[in-house]
Amino acid sequence: MSESTEHHFHAAAPRRASAPADSLVRRLTRMNLLVLSVTMLLTFALLAGATWFVARTRQVQGAELSAQLLANSIAPMMVFADREAANGELAAFSRRSDLQQLQVLTLQGAVFAQWRAGGADAALVALAAPPGLGTYAAAAHTTTSANALEVWVPVRLKGELVGMLALRESLQSLHRAVLLLSGMGALLIGAAIWIAARGLGVVQRRALAPLVELSDLAEHVALEHDYGRRATVYRADEVGRLTERFNDMLKRIEIWQADLHQQLEQEQEAGQQFQQMAHKDSLTGLPNRLFFQGELQRSLALAAQTGELMALMFIDLDNFKTVNDRHGHEAGDVVLCEVARRMSGVLRARDVLCRLGGDEFALILPVLPDQAAAEQLALRLIEAVREPLHVAGILMPIGATVGLAFCPLDARDASSLLKASDQAMYAAKRAGKNTFRRVQHAQHE
């Protein structure tokens, strides 16, 4: 088959509208989407954690800076023991968002001034002093918890320590901001994953379309045994090379199948010829003894089934041995062929004339209307053989003697019917040849 006449599978079989649940396209799409989702979620978690850490660090730094500025402002008020001014300064500073409580302690650890969110009537909570406060640590100290942070800074005036300032801020705003940012990020990631899933499905289908087409072709070939199909090579990549090898394999199988089919046809034809040779007489062309045996069985079975009358004639040529002895076997062969032709000319279409061997013939007469029809046919057959027969200008003294037996009148099985017709033929021989006898007549003679 030439390349120009090859059929392309994509033209003969439509592509699948959607991939099945267990298809390679969907499996690869799910795997790629899983890897992408895990990567994006891990990246989002790392970014959210980093954002939280940076935001908290900035809030801590801002709280420390604010506390230090407030400590510098309130230091003169502590030196002059002006509590009212100190409380006013704290109230003014309280406008800072997320601030929960302010405390100013003296060197002896007593509260000099303080402020708490919620107004003047709000209950004050003593802030936990950091370790070493009794010795008035010179450095600032910051502690954080899940929901708040506390900053302790020294209050100095001209380098001299005069007290400590404690500041407490809530981290709730930071939490809400991070959660809001995380929620927006999760929505964006979800939308990105959905878009990626749609895009990956399209990309995977397009990328794997040649492989899916090759799979469809393999399934079609397996079901239909149509090795004349070919897949289209789209690109010179791994799938393209696989498609080329698959097409080569299909071409080889197609050639092998054609050769095998031709061989089978030849063997079938040879078998038919052998069967014909096995069932045909090579000289006269009539069916031989092997065919006669099977045909007689079939005719007897049909007669038993339908109840029809049938007959068997056993025919022996008269003076055939004299022809062979006087004129040679070649003349005998000519006589046999001519006699076979003459007898065949007077038979019905359904009658079966067989050569059993030598100068012996058998005639199967199925579906007879009556016994007289067979007797009349025997007379015509004898007359046809008796007509003058010349070979090389010499008259051959040939005649025919016929023995006739009926089923089911005389016998019901093949061997008995053949024996009965043979006995009738010998009775006809004793009666003077060139005649016929019924088996009943042979038994009475």
Short mmCIF file of C-alpha atoms in Angstrom, two decimals:
data_model
loop_
_atom_site.label_atom_id
_atom_site.label_comp_id
_atom_site.label_asym_id
_atom_site.label_seq_id
_atom_site.Cartn_x
_atom_site.Cartn_y
_atom_site.Cartn_z
CA MET A 1 0.00 0.00 0.00
CA SER A 2 1.46 3.37 -1.01
CA GLU A 3 1.65 6.28 1.38
CA SER A 4 -0.76 8.32 -0.77
CA THR A 5 -3.51 5.72 -0.38
CA GLU A 6 -3.13 5.18 3.37
CA HIS A 7 -6.19 6.05 5.43
CA HIS A 8 -5.70 8.42 8.35
CA PHE A 9 -7.44 7.34 11.48
CA HIS A 10 -8.30 10.87 12.57
CA ALA A 11 -10.44 11.27 9.44
CA ALA A 12 -12.30 8.00 9.97
CA ALA A 13 -12.87 8.11 13.72
CA PRO A 14 -13.96 11.32 15.50
CA ARG A 15 -11.95 12.40 18.47
CA ARG A 16 -13.41 11.92 21.88
CA ALA A 17 -15.49 14.85 23.04
CA SER A 18 -14.41 14.29 26.61
CA ALA A 19 -11.89 12.04 28.22
CA PRO A 20 -13.14 9.14 30.38
CA ALA A 21 -12.66 9.19 34.12
CA ASP A 22 -9.62 6.91 33.96
CA SER A 23 -7.96 8.63 30.98
CA LEU A 24 -4.34 9.64 30.87
CA VAL A 25 -5.37 13.26 30.24
CA ARG A 26 -7.35 13.53 33.46
CA ARG A 27 -4.79 11.60 35.49
CA LEU A 28 -1.95 13.86 34.40
CA THR A 29 -4.13 16.94 34.91
CA ARG A 30 -4.93 15.85 38.47
CA MET A 31 -1.27 15.13 39.23
CA ASN A 32 -0.07 18.45 37.82
CA LEU A 33 -2.87 20.29 39.61
CA LEU A 34 -2.01 18.58 42.90
CA VAL A 35 1.66 19.56 42.60
CA LEU A 36 0.69 23.11 41.66
CA SER A 37 -1.81 23.39 44.52
CA VAL A 38 0.64 22.08 47.13
CA THR A 39 3.32 24.44 45.86
CA MET A 40 1.01 27.45 45.92
CA LEU A 41 -0.39 26.63 49.37
CA LEU A 42 3.08 26.10 50.79
CA THR A 43 4.22 29.38 49.26
CA PHE A 44 1.13 31.13 50.64
CA ALA A 45 1.75 29.70 54.13
CA LEU A 46 5.37 30.87 54.05
CA LEU A 47 4.36 34.33 52.83
CA ALA A 48 1.61 34.61 55.47
CA GLY A 49 4.05 33.62 58.19
CA ALA A 50 6.66 36.07 56.94
CA THR A 51 4.03 38.82 56.73
CA TRP A 52 2.91 38.16 60.30
CA PHE A 53 6.48 38.19 61.56
CA VAL A 54 7.40 41.40 59.74
CA ALA A 55 4.20 43.17 60.81
CA ARG A 56 4.62 42.17 64.46
CA THR A 57 8.27 43.22 64.39
CA ARG A 58 7.31 46.61 63.00
CA GLN A 59 4.60 47.04 65.63
CA VAL A 60 7.07 46.12 68.38
CA GLN A 61 9.61 48.60 67.02
CA GLY A 62 6.92 51.28 66.79
CA ALA A 63 5.80 50.59 70.36
CA GLU A 64 9.37 50.76 71.64
CA LEU A 65 10.00 54.05 69.82
CA SER A 66 6.73 55.55 71.11
CA ALA A 67 7.47 54.42 74.65
CA GLN A 68 10.94 55.98 74.50
CA LEU A 69 9.54 59.28 73.23
CA LEU A 70 6.89 59.27 75.97
CA ALA A 71 9.56 58.48 78.58
CA ASN A 72 11.62 61.49 77.45
CA SER A 73 8.53 63.73 77.68
CA ILE A 74 7.46 62.54 81.10
CA ALA A 75 10.93 62.60 82.76
CA PRO A 76 10.75 66.33 83.87
CA MET A 77 7.29 65.74 85.31
CA MET A 78 8.63 62.92 87.47
CA VAL A 79 11.52 65.06 88.71
CA PHE A 80 9.08 67.80 89.78
CA ALA A 81 6.52 65.23 91.00
CA ASP A 82 3.82 66.68 88.76
CA ARG A 83 1.41 63.76 88.61
CA GLU A 84 -1.39 65.74 87.03
CA ALA A 85 0.76 66.77 84.11
CA ALA A 86 2.05 63.21 83.78
CA ASN A 87 -1.49 61.81 83.61
CA GLY A 88 -2.39 64.45 81.04
CA GLU A 89 0.64 63.48 78.95
CA LEU A 90 -0.38 59.83 79.13
CA ALA A 91 -3.95 60.71 78.12
CA ALA A 92 -2.69 62.71 75.18
CA PHE A 93 -0.44 59.83 74.14
CA SER A 94 -3.33 57.34 74.39
CA ARG A 95 -4.64 58.43 71.02
CA ARG A 96 -2.23 55.84 69.56
CA SER A 97 -4.24 52.92 68.17
CA ASP A 98 -4.19 49.49 69.86
CA LEU A 99 -2.87 51.02 73.11
CA GLN A 100 -4.32 49.26 76.16
CA GLN A 101 -2.44 50.55 79.22
CA LEU A 102 0.33 52.94 80.32
CA GLN A 103 2.12 53.00 83.66
CA VAL A 104 4.90 55.21 85.04
CA LEU A 105 6.75 53.83 88.06
CA THR A 106 9.05 55.65 90.45
CA LEU A 107 12.46 54.37 91.46
CA GLN A 108 10.85 52.81 94.51
CA GLY A 109 8.43 50.87 92.23
CA ALA A 110 5.34 52.95 93.11
CA VAL A 111 2.89 53.98 90.38
CA PHE A 112 3.47 57.62 89.50
CA ALA A 113 0.93 57.89 86.69
CA GLN A 114 -1.09 55.47 84.57
CA TRP A 115 -3.75 55.19 81.87
CA ARG A 116 -5.92 52.32 80.69
CA ALA A 117 -8.16 52.07 77.64
CA GLY A 118 -11.86 52.39 78.51
CA GLY A 119 -11.77 55.68 80.44
CA ALA A 120 -11.10 56.84 83.96
CA ASP A 121 -13.48 54.33 85.47
CA ALA A 122 -11.76 51.35 83.93
CA ALA A 123 -10.02 49.06 86.34
CA LEU A 124 -6.26 49.19 86.20
CA VAL A 125 -4.17 46.06 85.92
CA ALA A 126 -0.67 45.97 87.31
CA LEU A 127 1.77 45.21 84.57
CA ALA A 128 4.28 42.47 85.19
CA ALA A 129 7.64 44.05 85.80
CA PRO A 130 10.55 42.54 84.00
CA PRO A 131 13.28 40.76 85.88
CA GLY A 132 15.88 43.12 87.32
CA LEU A 133 13.49 46.05 87.71
CA GLY A 134 14.48 46.27 91.36
CA THR A 135 17.94 47.13 90.25
CA TYR A 136 16.52 49.55 87.62
CA ALA A 137 17.81 47.93 84.47
CA ALA A 138 19.32 50.51 82.18
CA ALA A 139 18.07 48.91 78.93
CA ALA A 140 14.54 48.69 77.46
CA HIS A 141 12.72 45.37 77.71
CA THR A 142 9.92 43.99 75.51
CA THR A 143 7.72 40.90 76.03
CA THR A 144 5.08 39.57 73.65
CA SER A 145 2.18 37.15 74.04
CA ALA A 146 -0.44 35.81 71.66
CA ASN A 147 -2.67 38.88 71.95
CA ALA A 148 -0.53 41.73 73.35
CA LEU A 149 2.96 43.14 73.80
CA GLU A 150 4.52 44.99 76.75
CA VAL A 151 7.39 47.46 76.53
CA TRP A 152 9.43 48.64 79.56
CA VAL A 153 11.77 51.60 79.00
CA PRO A 154 13.80 53.60 81.58
CA VAL A 155 12.81 57.23 82.22
CA ARG A 156 15.95 59.38 82.28
CA LEU A 157 16.63 63.05 82.71
CA LYS A 158 20.05 64.20 81.64
CA GLY A 159 21.27 60.64 81.81
CA GLU A 160 20.01 60.07 85.33
CA LEU A 161 17.45 57.29 85.82
CA VAL A 162 14.30 58.64 87.47
CA GLY A 163 11.77 55.82 86.83
CA MET A 164 10.35 53.25 84.41
CA LEU A 165 7.61 53.48 81.79
CA ALA A 166 5.46 50.43 80.91
CA LEU A 167 3.38 50.30 77.72
CA ARG A 168 0.89 47.57 76.74
CA GLU A 169 -0.54 47.28 73.19
CA SER A 170 -3.05 44.83 71.70
CA LEU A 171 -2.16 42.65 68.70
CA GLN A 172 -5.80 42.17 67.65
CA SER A 173 -5.61 44.68 64.81
CA LEU A 174 -2.50 42.94 63.53
CA HIS A 175 -4.32 39.60 63.70
CA ARG A 176 -7.31 40.96 61.81
CA ALA A 177 -5.10 42.50 59.13
CA VAL A 178 -3.16 39.27 58.67
CA LEU A 179 -6.37 37.19 58.58
CA LEU A 180 -7.92 39.57 56.05
CA LEU A 181 -4.81 39.41 53.93
CA SER A 182 -4.73 35.61 54.28
CA GLY A 183 -8.39 35.32 53.27
CA MET A 184 -7.86 37.45 50.20
CA GLY A 185 -4.77 35.42 49.37
CA ALA A 186 -6.71 32.15 49.78
CA LEU A 187 -9.44 33.42 47.45
CA LEU A 188 -6.85 34.45 44.90
CA ILE A 189 -5.10 31.08 45.20
CA GLY A 190 -8.43 29.24 44.82
CA ALA A 191 -9.23 31.26 41.70
CA ALA A 192 -5.72 30.62 40.38
CA ILE A 193 -6.05 26.88 41.00
CA TRP A 194 -9.44 26.82 39.21
CA ILE A 195 -8.02 28.71 36.24
CA ALA A 196 -4.98 26.42 36.26
CA ALA A 197 -7.25 23.34 36.30
CA ARG A 198 -9.15 24.57 33.27
CA GLY A 199 -5.99 25.56 31.48
CA LEU A 200 -4.18 22.33 32.35
CA GLY A 201 -7.11 20.30 31.02
CA VAL A 202 -6.97 22.10 27.68
CA VAL A 203 -3.18 21.97 27.50
CA GLN A 204 -3.05 18.29 28.46
CA ARG A 205 -5.69 17.36 25.89
CA ARG A 206 -3.83 19.20 23.17
CA ALA A 207 -0.45 17.84 24.23
CA LEU A 208 -1.71 14.26 24.54
CA ALA A 209 -4.07 14.34 21.55
CA PRO A 210 -1.67 12.29 19.35
CA LEU A 211 -1.28 9.71 22.11
CA VAL A 212 -5.05 9.53 22.67
CA GLU A 213 -5.55 9.18 18.91
CA LEU A 214 -2.99 6.38 18.87
CA SER A 215 -4.86 4.66 21.70
CA ASP A 216 -8.15 4.96 19.78
CA LEU A 217 -6.49 3.50 16.69
CA ALA A 218 -5.09 0.56 18.67
CA GLU A 219 -8.53 -0.12 20.17
CA HIS A 220 -10.18 0.08 16.73
CA VAL A 221 -7.63 -2.29 15.20
CA ALA A 222 -8.04 -4.74 18.09
CA LEU A 223 -11.85 -4.78 17.71
CA GLU A 224 -12.21 -4.59 13.92
CA HIS A 225 -8.96 -6.29 12.83
CA ASP A 226 -8.60 -3.51 10.26
CA TYR A 227 -4.85 -3.23 9.76
CA GLY A 228 -5.17 -0.78 6.88
CA ARG A 229 -5.59 2.17 9.27
CA ARG A 230 -2.76 4.61 9.94
CA ALA A 231 -2.21 7.24 12.64
CA THR A 232 -1.10 10.77 11.78
CA VAL A 233 2.37 11.90 12.87
CA TYR A 234 1.97 15.47 14.15
CA ARG A 235 5.42 16.24 15.54
CA ALA A 236 8.87 14.67 15.43
CA ASP A 237 8.94 14.04 19.19
CA GLU A 238 8.75 10.86 21.28
CA VAL A 239 5.04 10.39 20.52
CA GLY A 240 5.70 11.04 16.84
CA ARG A 241 8.41 8.39 16.75
CA LEU A 242 6.11 6.00 18.61
CA THR A 243 3.38 6.68 16.02
CA GLU A 244 5.80 5.99 13.16
CA ARG A 245 6.81 2.66 14.71
CA PHE A 246 3.16 1.78 15.30
CA ASN A 247 2.33 2.56 11.66
CA ASP A 248 5.25 0.40 10.56
CA MET A 249 3.95 -2.43 12.71
CA LEU A 250 0.44 -2.07 11.22
CA LYS A 251 1.90 -2.10 7.72
CA ARG A 252 3.86 -5.28 8.46
CA ILE A 253 0.80 -6.93 9.98
CA GLU A 254 -1.29 -5.86 6.98
CA ILE A 255 1.23 -7.42 4.57
CA TRP A 256 1.45 -10.54 6.72
CA GLN A 257 -2.35 -10.77 6.89
CA ALA A 258 -2.64 -10.41 3.10
CA ASP A 259 -0.01 -13.11 2.58
CA LEU A 260 -1.74 -15.37 5.10
CA HIS A 261 -5.11 -14.77 3.45
CA GLN A 262 -3.67 -15.60 0.05
CA GLN A 263 -2.01 -18.70 1.45
CA LEU A 264 -5.26 -19.80 3.07
CA GLU A 265 -7.13 -19.29 -0.19
CA GLN A 266 -4.52 -21.32 -2.04
CA GLU A 267 -4.70 -24.06 0.57
CA GLN A 268 -8.50 -24.02 0.45
CA GLU A 269 -8.45 -24.22 -3.33
CA ALA A 270 -5.91 -27.01 -3.18
CA GLY A 271 -8.05 -28.78 -0.57
CA GLN A 272 -11.11 -28.50 -2.81
CA GLN A 273 -9.12 -29.82 -5.73
CA PHE A 274 -7.80 -32.66 -3.60
CA GLN A 275 -11.30 -33.42 -2.38
CA GLN A 276 -12.56 -33.48 -5.95
CA MET A 277 -9.68 -35.72 -6.95
CA ALA A 278 -10.36 -37.99 -3.99
CA HIS A 279 -14.03 -38.32 -4.97
CA LYS A 280 -13.71 -38.40 -8.77
CA ASP A 281 -12.64 -41.14 -11.14
CA SER A 282 -9.64 -39.87 -13.05
CA LEU A 283 -10.55 -41.71 -16.29
CA THR A 284 -14.27 -41.12 -16.77
CA GLY A 285 -14.73 -38.06 -14.59
CA LEU A 286 -17.56 -39.81 -12.73
CA PRO A 287 -17.73 -39.94 -8.91
CA ASN A 288 -15.64 -42.85 -7.58
CA ARG A 289 -16.31 -45.59 -5.02
CA LEU A 290 -15.45 -43.32 -2.06
CA PHE A 291 -18.02 -40.75 -3.14
CA PHE A 292 -20.55 -43.50 -3.88
CA GLN A 293 -20.36 -44.86 -0.33
CA GLY A 294 -21.11 -41.48 1.24
CA GLU A 295 -23.80 -40.58 -1.27
CA LEU A 296 -25.57 -43.91 -0.81
CA GLN A 297 -25.70 -43.34 2.95
CA ARG A 298 -27.15 -39.85 2.46
CA SER A 299 -29.75 -41.11 -0.03
CA LEU A 300 -30.83 -43.91 2.31
CA ALA A 301 -31.14 -41.48 5.24
CA LEU A 302 -33.24 -39.11 3.11
CA ALA A 303 -35.48 -41.97 1.95
CA ALA A 304 -35.97 -43.12 5.55
CA GLN A 305 -36.84 -39.57 6.60
CA THR A 306 -39.27 -38.78 3.76
CA GLY A 307 -40.62 -42.29 3.08
CA GLU A 308 -39.83 -41.92 -0.64
CA LEU A 309 -38.93 -44.90 -2.82
CA MET A 310 -35.33 -45.12 -4.03
CA ALA A 311 -33.34 -47.69 -6.03
CA LEU A 312 -29.78 -48.83 -6.63
CA MET A 313 -28.53 -50.23 -9.94
CA PHE A 314 -25.40 -52.36 -10.13
CA ILE A 315 -24.08 -52.18 -13.73
CA ASP A 316 -21.46 -54.50 -15.18
CA LEU A 317 -20.22 -54.16 -18.79
CA ASP A 318 -20.42 -57.24 -20.96
CA ASN A 319 -17.37 -58.47 -22.92
CA PHE A 320 -15.12 -55.72 -21.52
CA LYS A 321 -12.35 -58.24 -20.73
CA THR A 322 -12.46 -59.35 -24.40
CA VAL A 323 -11.99 -55.71 -25.51
CA ASN A 324 -8.96 -55.29 -23.25
CA ASP A 325 -7.41 -58.60 -24.31
CA ARG A 326 -7.94 -58.10 -28.08
CA HIS A 327 -7.57 -54.37 -28.53
CA GLY A 328 -5.49 -53.25 -25.54
CA HIS A 329 -6.09 -51.14 -22.48
CA GLU A 330 -6.14 -47.89 -24.44
CA ALA A 331 -9.15 -49.10 -26.39
CA GLY A 332 -10.67 -50.26 -23.09
CA ASP A 333 -10.24 -46.79 -21.64
CA VAL A 334 -11.95 -45.24 -24.66
CA VAL A 335 -14.82 -47.68 -24.26
CA LEU A 336 -15.21 -46.85 -20.55
CA CYS A 337 -15.32 -43.09 -21.22
CA GLU A 338 -17.87 -43.50 -24.04
CA VAL A 339 -20.08 -45.82 -22.00
CA ALA A 340 -19.98 -43.37 -19.08
CA ARG A 341 -21.01 -40.56 -21.42
CA ARG A 342 -23.89 -42.57 -22.93
CA MET A 343 -25.26 -43.68 -19.56
CA SER A 344 -25.04 -40.12 -18.18
CA GLY A 345 -27.06 -38.92 -21.17
CA VAL A 346 -30.15 -40.92 -20.25
CA LEU A 347 -30.23 -40.12 -16.52
CA ARG A 348 -32.29 -37.60 -14.58
CA ALA A 349 -30.58 -34.57 -13.05
CA ARG A 350 -30.89 -35.97 -9.53
CA ASP A 351 -29.51 -39.43 -10.38
CA VAL A 352 -25.90 -40.21 -9.36
CA LEU A 353 -23.79 -42.49 -11.61
CA CYS A 354 -20.50 -43.71 -10.10
CA ARG A 355 -17.67 -45.89 -11.36
CA LEU A 356 -16.78 -48.44 -8.69
CA GLY A 357 -13.71 -49.74 -10.53
CA GLY A 358 -12.82 -51.70 -13.67
CA ASP A 359 -16.01 -52.19 -15.69
CA GLU A 360 -18.38 -51.91 -12.69
CA PHE A 361 -20.73 -48.96 -12.25
CA ALA A 362 -23.41 -48.08 -9.71
CA LEU A 363 -26.40 -45.80 -10.19
CA ILE A 364 -28.30 -44.24 -7.27
CA LEU A 365 -31.92 -43.35 -8.11
CA PRO A 366 -33.43 -41.16 -5.36
CA VAL A 367 -37.11 -40.15 -5.08
CA LEU A 368 -38.78 -42.54 -7.51
CA PRO A 369 -42.50 -42.28 -8.22
CA ASP A 370 -42.77 -46.10 -8.56
CA GLN A 371 -40.79 -49.24 -9.41
CA ALA A 372 -41.69 -49.08 -13.09
CA ALA A 373 -39.79 -45.79 -13.50
CA ALA A 374 -36.56 -47.49 -12.41
CA GLU A 375 -37.18 -50.48 -14.69
CA GLN A 376 -37.78 -48.21 -17.70
CA LEU A 377 -34.59 -46.29 -16.88
CA ALA A 378 -32.66 -49.59 -16.76
CA LEU A 379 -33.92 -50.49 -20.25
CA ARG A 380 -32.94 -47.09 -21.66
CA LEU A 381 -29.50 -47.39 -20.11
CA ILE A 382 -28.98 -50.87 -21.60
CA GLU A 383 -30.10 -49.64 -25.03
CA ALA A 384 -27.73 -46.65 -24.87
CA VAL A 385 -24.74 -48.89 -24.11
CA ARG A 386 -25.78 -51.47 -26.76
CA GLU A 387 -25.59 -48.98 -29.62
CA PRO A 388 -22.60 -49.67 -31.93
CA LEU A 389 -19.34 -48.37 -30.46
CA HIS A 390 -16.28 -48.11 -32.71
CA VAL A 391 -12.71 -47.51 -31.61
CA ALA A 392 -10.18 -46.90 -34.38
CA GLY A 393 -12.76 -48.21 -36.87
CA ILE A 394 -13.27 -51.46 -34.96
CA LEU A 395 -16.64 -52.39 -33.49
CA MET A 396 -16.47 -53.04 -29.77
CA PRO A 397 -18.79 -55.87 -28.55
CA ILE A 398 -19.93 -53.95 -25.47
CA GLY A 399 -23.16 -54.38 -23.57
CA ALA A 400 -24.48 -53.75 -20.06
CA THR A 401 -26.05 -56.02 -17.45
CA VAL A 402 -28.03 -54.34 -14.66
CA GLY A 403 -29.09 -55.52 -11.23
CA LEU A 404 -31.87 -53.52 -9.56
CA ALA A 405 -32.82 -53.30 -5.86
CA PHE A 406 -35.25 -50.97 -4.06
CA CYS A 407 -35.29 -49.31 -0.64
CA PRO A 408 -37.19 -49.96 1.53
CA LEU A 409 -38.74 -52.89 -0.40
CA ASP A 410 -35.57 -54.98 -0.74
CA ALA A 411 -33.22 -53.53 1.89
CA ARG A 412 -32.91 -50.60 4.29
CA ASP A 413 -29.14 -50.26 4.82
CA ALA A 414 -26.29 -49.62 2.40
CA SER A 415 -24.53 -52.99 2.56
CA SER A 416 -27.76 -54.97 2.19
CA LEU A 417 -28.95 -52.84 -0.70
CA LEU A 418 -25.60 -53.13 -2.48
CA LYS A 419 -25.56 -56.90 -1.94
CA ALA A 420 -29.11 -57.20 -3.26
CA SER A 421 -28.34 -55.24 -6.43
CA ASP A 422 -25.19 -57.32 -6.94
CA GLN A 423 -27.20 -60.53 -6.69
CA ALA A 424 -29.72 -59.16 -9.18
CA MET A 425 -26.90 -58.30 -11.60
CA TYR A 426 -25.54 -61.88 -11.48
CA ALA A 427 -29.04 -63.15 -12.08
CA ALA A 428 -29.21 -60.93 -15.19
CA LYS A 429 -25.82 -62.34 -16.30
CA ARG A 430 -27.21 -65.86 -15.98
CA ALA A 431 -30.26 -64.77 -17.96
CA GLY A 432 -28.10 -63.98 -21.00
CA LYS A 433 -26.59 -60.53 -20.40
CA ASN A 434 -27.67 -57.16 -21.90
CA THR A 435 -30.69 -57.19 -19.63
CA PHE A 436 -31.72 -56.36 -16.07
CA ARG A 437 -33.20 -58.24 -13.16
CA ARG A 438 -34.96 -57.26 -9.95
CA VAL A 439 -33.66 -58.74 -6.75
CA GLN A 440 -36.97 -60.57 -6.17
CA HIS A 441 -36.61 -62.24 -9.57
CA ALA A 442 -33.00 -63.17 -8.76
CA GLN A 443 -34.11 -64.88 -5.58
CA HIS A 444 -36.66 -66.97 -7.48
CA GLU A 445 -34.23 -68.07 -10.19
#
